[in-house]
Every structure is written in C-alpha cells, then in structure tokens.
Amino acid sequence: MEALREKIRQEGEVVSSSILKVDSFLNHQIDAGFMMEIGREFAHRFQDEKITKVVTIEASGIAPALTAAAVLGVPVVFAKKTKATTMDTEVYVEQVESFTRGTTYDIKVSKKFLHKEDRVLIIDDFLAYGHAALGLAKIVKKSGAQLVGVGAVIEKGFQSGGELLRGQGIRVESLAIVERMEEKEIIFK
Ligand code: 5GP
C-alpha cells in the first residue's frame, strides 16, 4: 500500500535496526481517516473470504482491526492481556512472548465470542516474530473456528514471523513490508 509506505517514510522513527516507531498515526496517536483507508485495504484483500469476525490483541491492533471489521460489516474481538474482574470465567488462554517488552503474557478471549461457525481474520499492527499472531491463531483453532488469514499493517520482513506463518499455510497480507532499517532510511520490499 503505497500511501502507507509513504506515511512510514514521512513519520516513522527508526528506534534501532529492529524497532520502528509509528506513534504519530498507529501506536499512540491514531490517524482516524488513514486508519479507515487501512481498513478498506484489508477488507478489499479478504473480500471473498466470507469473514464473520475480526480478531486482534489490545491495544494497538484494535484500530486497524476495527476499521477493517467496519468495512466488512462484522464484529471485532480483541484478546485481553489482563484479566478484569468483569471478564467471563470461560475463556481461551494462550501465552505470548512480547517482542517490545521481552516478557511473556497471557491473552484471553471469552468463549462467548468465538464459535466453530466463525471465519476469522486476525489483524495486528506489526508482524515481527509472529508470536502474537500465532497465539491468536491457537485460540481460533481451540474455538473450532476457521482461520482465514492474518493481516498486518506493517511486517518487518527481516524477522521470522511472516515466514513462520506462511510456512504453516496461513495466508498473510501485510500492507507494508520493511526489508531493513537504517538510521535515516527505511527500505521496503
Ligand atoms: P510478534 O509477536 O510478531 O513478534 O510482534 C508483534 C507485536 O509486537 C505487535 O503486536 C506489536 O505491538 C509489537 N511490535 C513488534 N515489532 C514492533 C515494532 O518495530 N514497533 C512497534 N511499535 N511495535 C512492534
């Protein structure tokens, strides 16, 4: 998606050769209009898949997942990282390694919101090593639902997540794939 690559070029900050910061439109402030464009692009790419639900992880996955779900006309379910006292006790749980924090955490989805009849699109902000997406994919599998694919706003092609997911036969659609990052330049695939 050329508009996204251009936005990353203009506003992205290379924190290190492996971490990209896009706080101005995705991870802190959200460019709502641009997020609609992202949602439309995901919806277009998966338009023939009869998706019934979009699944993501709080917090940064919610914005692109919500706009894609709005265009597809389906609900979005976000996995929770903390267990609120209000959360249902019947939940699917998976452990995920955090790329940005270097720790592991549990993700939880209430059994009420995923069913075996569902056709699920997983959406996240970044695809790095694939831990978050694989955790979600395992939850989808446990529920008996069908995983249709994974959509990442930004894939870092030099990390192994994309290869790992595609190697498992999962369709992965990334709107921008970063090949490498240098201090003053971001090179796309
Ligand atoms: P993975 O689970 O694929 O290793 O990492 C994906 C998750 O880590 C995403 O949900 C995202 O929040 C975070 N992440 C991974 N790499 C980056 C990055 O370069 N920048 C930002 N802002 N988040 C990242």
Coordinates of C-alpha atoms and ligand atoms in Angstrom, one line a residue:
M1 CA 0.0 0.0 0.0
E2 CA 1.9 3.0 -1.3
A3 CA 0.2 5.6 0.9
L4 CA 1.2 3.6 4.0
R5 CA 4.8 3.2 2.8
E6 CA 4.9 7.0 2.2
K7 CA 3.5 7.7 5.7
I8 CA 6.1 5.4 7.3
R9 CA 8.8 7.2 5.3
Q10 CA 7.5 10.6 6.5
E11 CA 6.6 9.9 10.1
G12 CA 8.3 6.6 11.1
E13 CA 11.2 6.8 13.5
V14 CA 13.9 4.1 13.5
V15 CA 14.5 3.4 17.1
S16 CA 17.1 0.7 16.3
S17 CA 17.8 -1.5 13.4
S18 CA 14.9 -3.8 14.6
I19 CA 12.3 -1.4 16.1
L20 CA 10.2 1.1 14.2
K21 CA 8.1 3.7 16.0
V22 CA 5.0 4.9 14.3
D23 CA 3.4 6.7 17.3
S24 CA 2.1 9.6 15.2
F25 CA -0.6 7.5 13.4
L26 CA -0.8 4.0 14.8
N27 CA 0.7 3.3 18.2
H28 CA -0.1 6.3 20.3
Q29 CA -2.0 9.0 18.3
I30 CA -4.2 7.4 15.7
D31 CA -4.9 9.0 12.3
A32 CA -8.5 8.0 12.1
G33 CA -9.0 8.9 8.5
F34 CA -5.9 7.0 7.4
M35 CA -7.0 4.0 9.6
M36 CA -10.2 3.9 7.5
E37 CA -8.1 3.6 4.4
I38 CA -6.2 0.7 6.0
G39 CA -9.4 -1.0 7.0
R40 CA -10.7 -0.7 3.4
E41 CA -7.5 -2.2 2.1
F42 CA -7.7 -5.2 4.4
A43 CA -11.4 -5.6 3.6
H44 CA -10.7 -5.5 -0.1
R45 CA -7.9 -8.1 0.1
F46 CA -10.1 -10.5 2.1
Q47 CA -13.5 -9.6 0.4
D48 CA -14.1 -13.1 -1.0
E49 CA -13.5 -15.0 2.3
K50 CA -16.9 -14.7 3.9
I51 CA -15.3 -13.4 7.1
T52 CA -17.6 -13.3 10.1
K53 CA -15.2 -12.0 12.8
V54 CA -12.0 -10.0 13.0
V55 CA -9.8 -10.9 16.0
T56 CA -6.9 -8.8 17.4
I57 CA -5.0 -8.1 20.6
E58 CA -5.3 -5.0 22.7
A59 CA -4.2 -2.2 22.4
S60 CA -2.6 -1.3 19.1
G61 CA -4.3 -3.9 17.0
I62 CA -7.7 -2.5 17.8
A63 CA -7.7 0.5 15.5
P64 CA -6.9 -1.3 12.2
A65 CA -9.0 -4.3 13.2
L66 CA -11.9 -2.1 13.9
T67 CA -11.8 -0.2 10.6
A68 CA -11.4 -3.5 8.7
A69 CA -14.3 -5.0 10.6
A70 CA -16.5 -1.9 10.0
V71 CA -15.9 -2.2 6.2
L72 CA -16.5 -6.0 6.3
G73 CA -19.6 -5.4 8.4
V74 CA -18.6 -7.9 11.1
P75 CA -17.7 -7.6 14.8
V76 CA -14.2 -7.3 16.1
V77 CA -13.0 -9.2 19.2
F78 CA -9.8 -8.2 20.9
A79 CA -7.9 -10.6 23.2
K80 CA -7.3 -9.1 26.6
K81 CA -3.9 -9.0 28.2
T82 CA -5.1 -8.5 31.8
K83 CA -8.0 -10.3 33.5
A84 CA -10.6 -7.8 34.6
T85 CA -13.0 -8.9 37.4
T86 CA -15.8 -8.4 34.9
M87 CA -14.3 -10.9 32.4
D88 CA -16.2 -14.2 31.8
T89 CA -14.6 -17.2 33.6
E90 CA -14.9 -19.3 30.4
V91 CA -12.0 -18.1 28.3
Y92 CA -9.5 -19.4 25.8
V93 CA -6.0 -18.6 27.0
E94 CA -2.6 -18.6 25.2
Q95 CA 0.8 -17.4 26.3
V96 CA 2.6 -14.9 24.1
E97 CA 6.1 -13.6 24.1
S98 CA 6.3 -9.9 23.9
F99 CA 8.6 -8.5 21.3
T100 CA 8.7 -5.0 22.7
R101 CA 8.9 -5.9 26.4
G102 CA 10.9 -9.1 26.4
T103 CA 8.5 -10.8 28.7
T104 CA 5.6 -13.3 28.3
Y105 CA 1.9 -12.6 28.9
D106 CA -1.4 -14.4 28.7
I107 CA -4.0 -13.4 26.1
K108 CA -7.6 -14.3 26.8
V109 CA -10.8 -14.4 24.7
S110 CA -14.2 -15.2 26.2
K111 CA -15.7 -18.4 24.8
K112 CA -18.8 -16.4 24.2
F113 CA -17.3 -14.5 21.2
L114 CA -15.7 -17.3 19.1
H115 CA -17.7 -20.1 17.7
K116 CA -17.0 -23.1 15.4
E117 CA -19.1 -21.5 12.6
D118 CA -16.8 -18.4 12.5
R119 CA -14.5 -17.5 9.7
V120 CA -11.8 -15.4 11.3
L121 CA -9.4 -12.7 10.1
I122 CA -6.6 -11.9 12.5
I123 CA -5.3 -8.3 12.3
D124 CA -2.4 -6.7 14.2
D125 CA -0.4 -3.5 13.9
F126 CA 3.1 -5.2 13.5
L127 CA 4.3 -8.6 12.5
A128 CA 7.7 -9.3 13.8
Y129 CA 8.4 -12.9 15.0
G130 CA 4.8 -13.9 14.8
H131 CA 4.2 -14.7 18.5
A132 CA 1.1 -12.5 18.8
A133 CA -0.5 -13.8 15.6
L134 CA 0.3 -17.4 16.4
G135 CA -1.2 -17.0 19.9
L136 CA -4.3 -15.7 18.4
A137 CA -4.3 -18.4 15.7
K138 CA -4.1 -21.1 18.5
I139 CA -7.1 -19.5 20.2
V140 CA -9.1 -19.5 17.0
K141 CA -8.2 -23.2 16.5
K142 CA -9.3 -24.1 20.0
S143 CA -12.7 -22.5 19.4
G144 CA -13.1 -24.7 16.3
A145 CA -13.5 -21.6 14.1
Q146 CA -11.8 -21.3 10.7
L147 CA -8.7 -19.0 10.4
V148 CA -8.9 -17.3 7.0
G149 CA -5.7 -15.3 7.3
V150 CA -3.6 -12.8 9.1
G151 CA -3.4 -9.1 8.2
A152 CA -0.5 -7.0 9.4
V153 CA -0.3 -3.2 8.9
I154 CA 3.5 -3.4 9.0
E155 CA 5.5 -6.6 8.5
K156 CA 9.2 -6.5 9.3
G157 CA 10.4 -8.8 6.6
F158 CA 13.8 -9.3 8.2
Q159 CA 12.3 -11.0 11.2
S160 CA 10.9 -14.5 11.0
G161 CA 7.1 -14.1 11.7
G162 CA 6.0 -13.9 8.1
E163 CA 7.9 -16.9 7.1
L164 CA 6.7 -18.9 10.1
L165 CA 3.1 -18.1 9.5
R166 CA 3.2 -18.6 5.7
G167 CA 5.2 -21.9 6.3
Q168 CA 2.2 -23.1 8.3
G169 CA 0.0 -22.5 5.3
I170 CA -1.6 -19.3 6.8
R171 CA -2.4 -16.6 4.3
V172 CA -0.6 -13.4 5.4
E173 CA -1.4 -10.0 3.9
S174 CA 0.9 -7.2 5.0
L175 CA 0.2 -3.6 3.8
A176 CA 3.9 -2.6 4.1
I177 CA 6.9 -4.9 4.3
V178 CA 10.0 -3.4 5.7
E179 CA 13.1 -5.1 4.3
R180 CA 15.6 -3.2 6.5
M181 CA 16.0 -0.1 8.5
E182 CA 18.9 2.3 8.7
E183 CA 19.2 5.4 10.9
K184 CA 17.8 7.7 8.2
E185 CA 16.2 5.3 5.7
I186 CA 13.6 2.7 5.8
I187 CA 13.8 0.2 2.9
F188 CA 10.7 -1.6 1.8
K189 CA 10.3 -4.9 -0.1
Ligands
5GP1 P1 5.5 -10.5 17.2 O1 4.5 -11.1 18.2 O2 5.1 -10.7 15.8 O3 6.9 -10.9 17.5 O4 5.4 -9.0 17.5 C1 4.2 -8.3 17.1 C2 3.8 -7.4 18.3 O5 4.9 -6.7 18.9 C3 2.8 -6.4 17.8 O6 1.6 -6.6 18.4 C4 3.4 -5.0 18.1 O7 2.6 -4.5 19.1 C5 4.8 -5.3 18.7 N1 5.9 -4.9 17.8 C6 6.8 -5.7 17.2 N2 7.7 -5.0 16.5 C7 7.4 -3.7 16.7 C8 8.0 -2.5 16.2 O8 9.0 -2.5 15.5 N3 7.4 -1.4 16.6 C9 6.3 -1.3 17.4 N4 5.7 -0.2 17.7 N5 5.7 -2.5 17.9 C10 6.2 -3.7 17.5

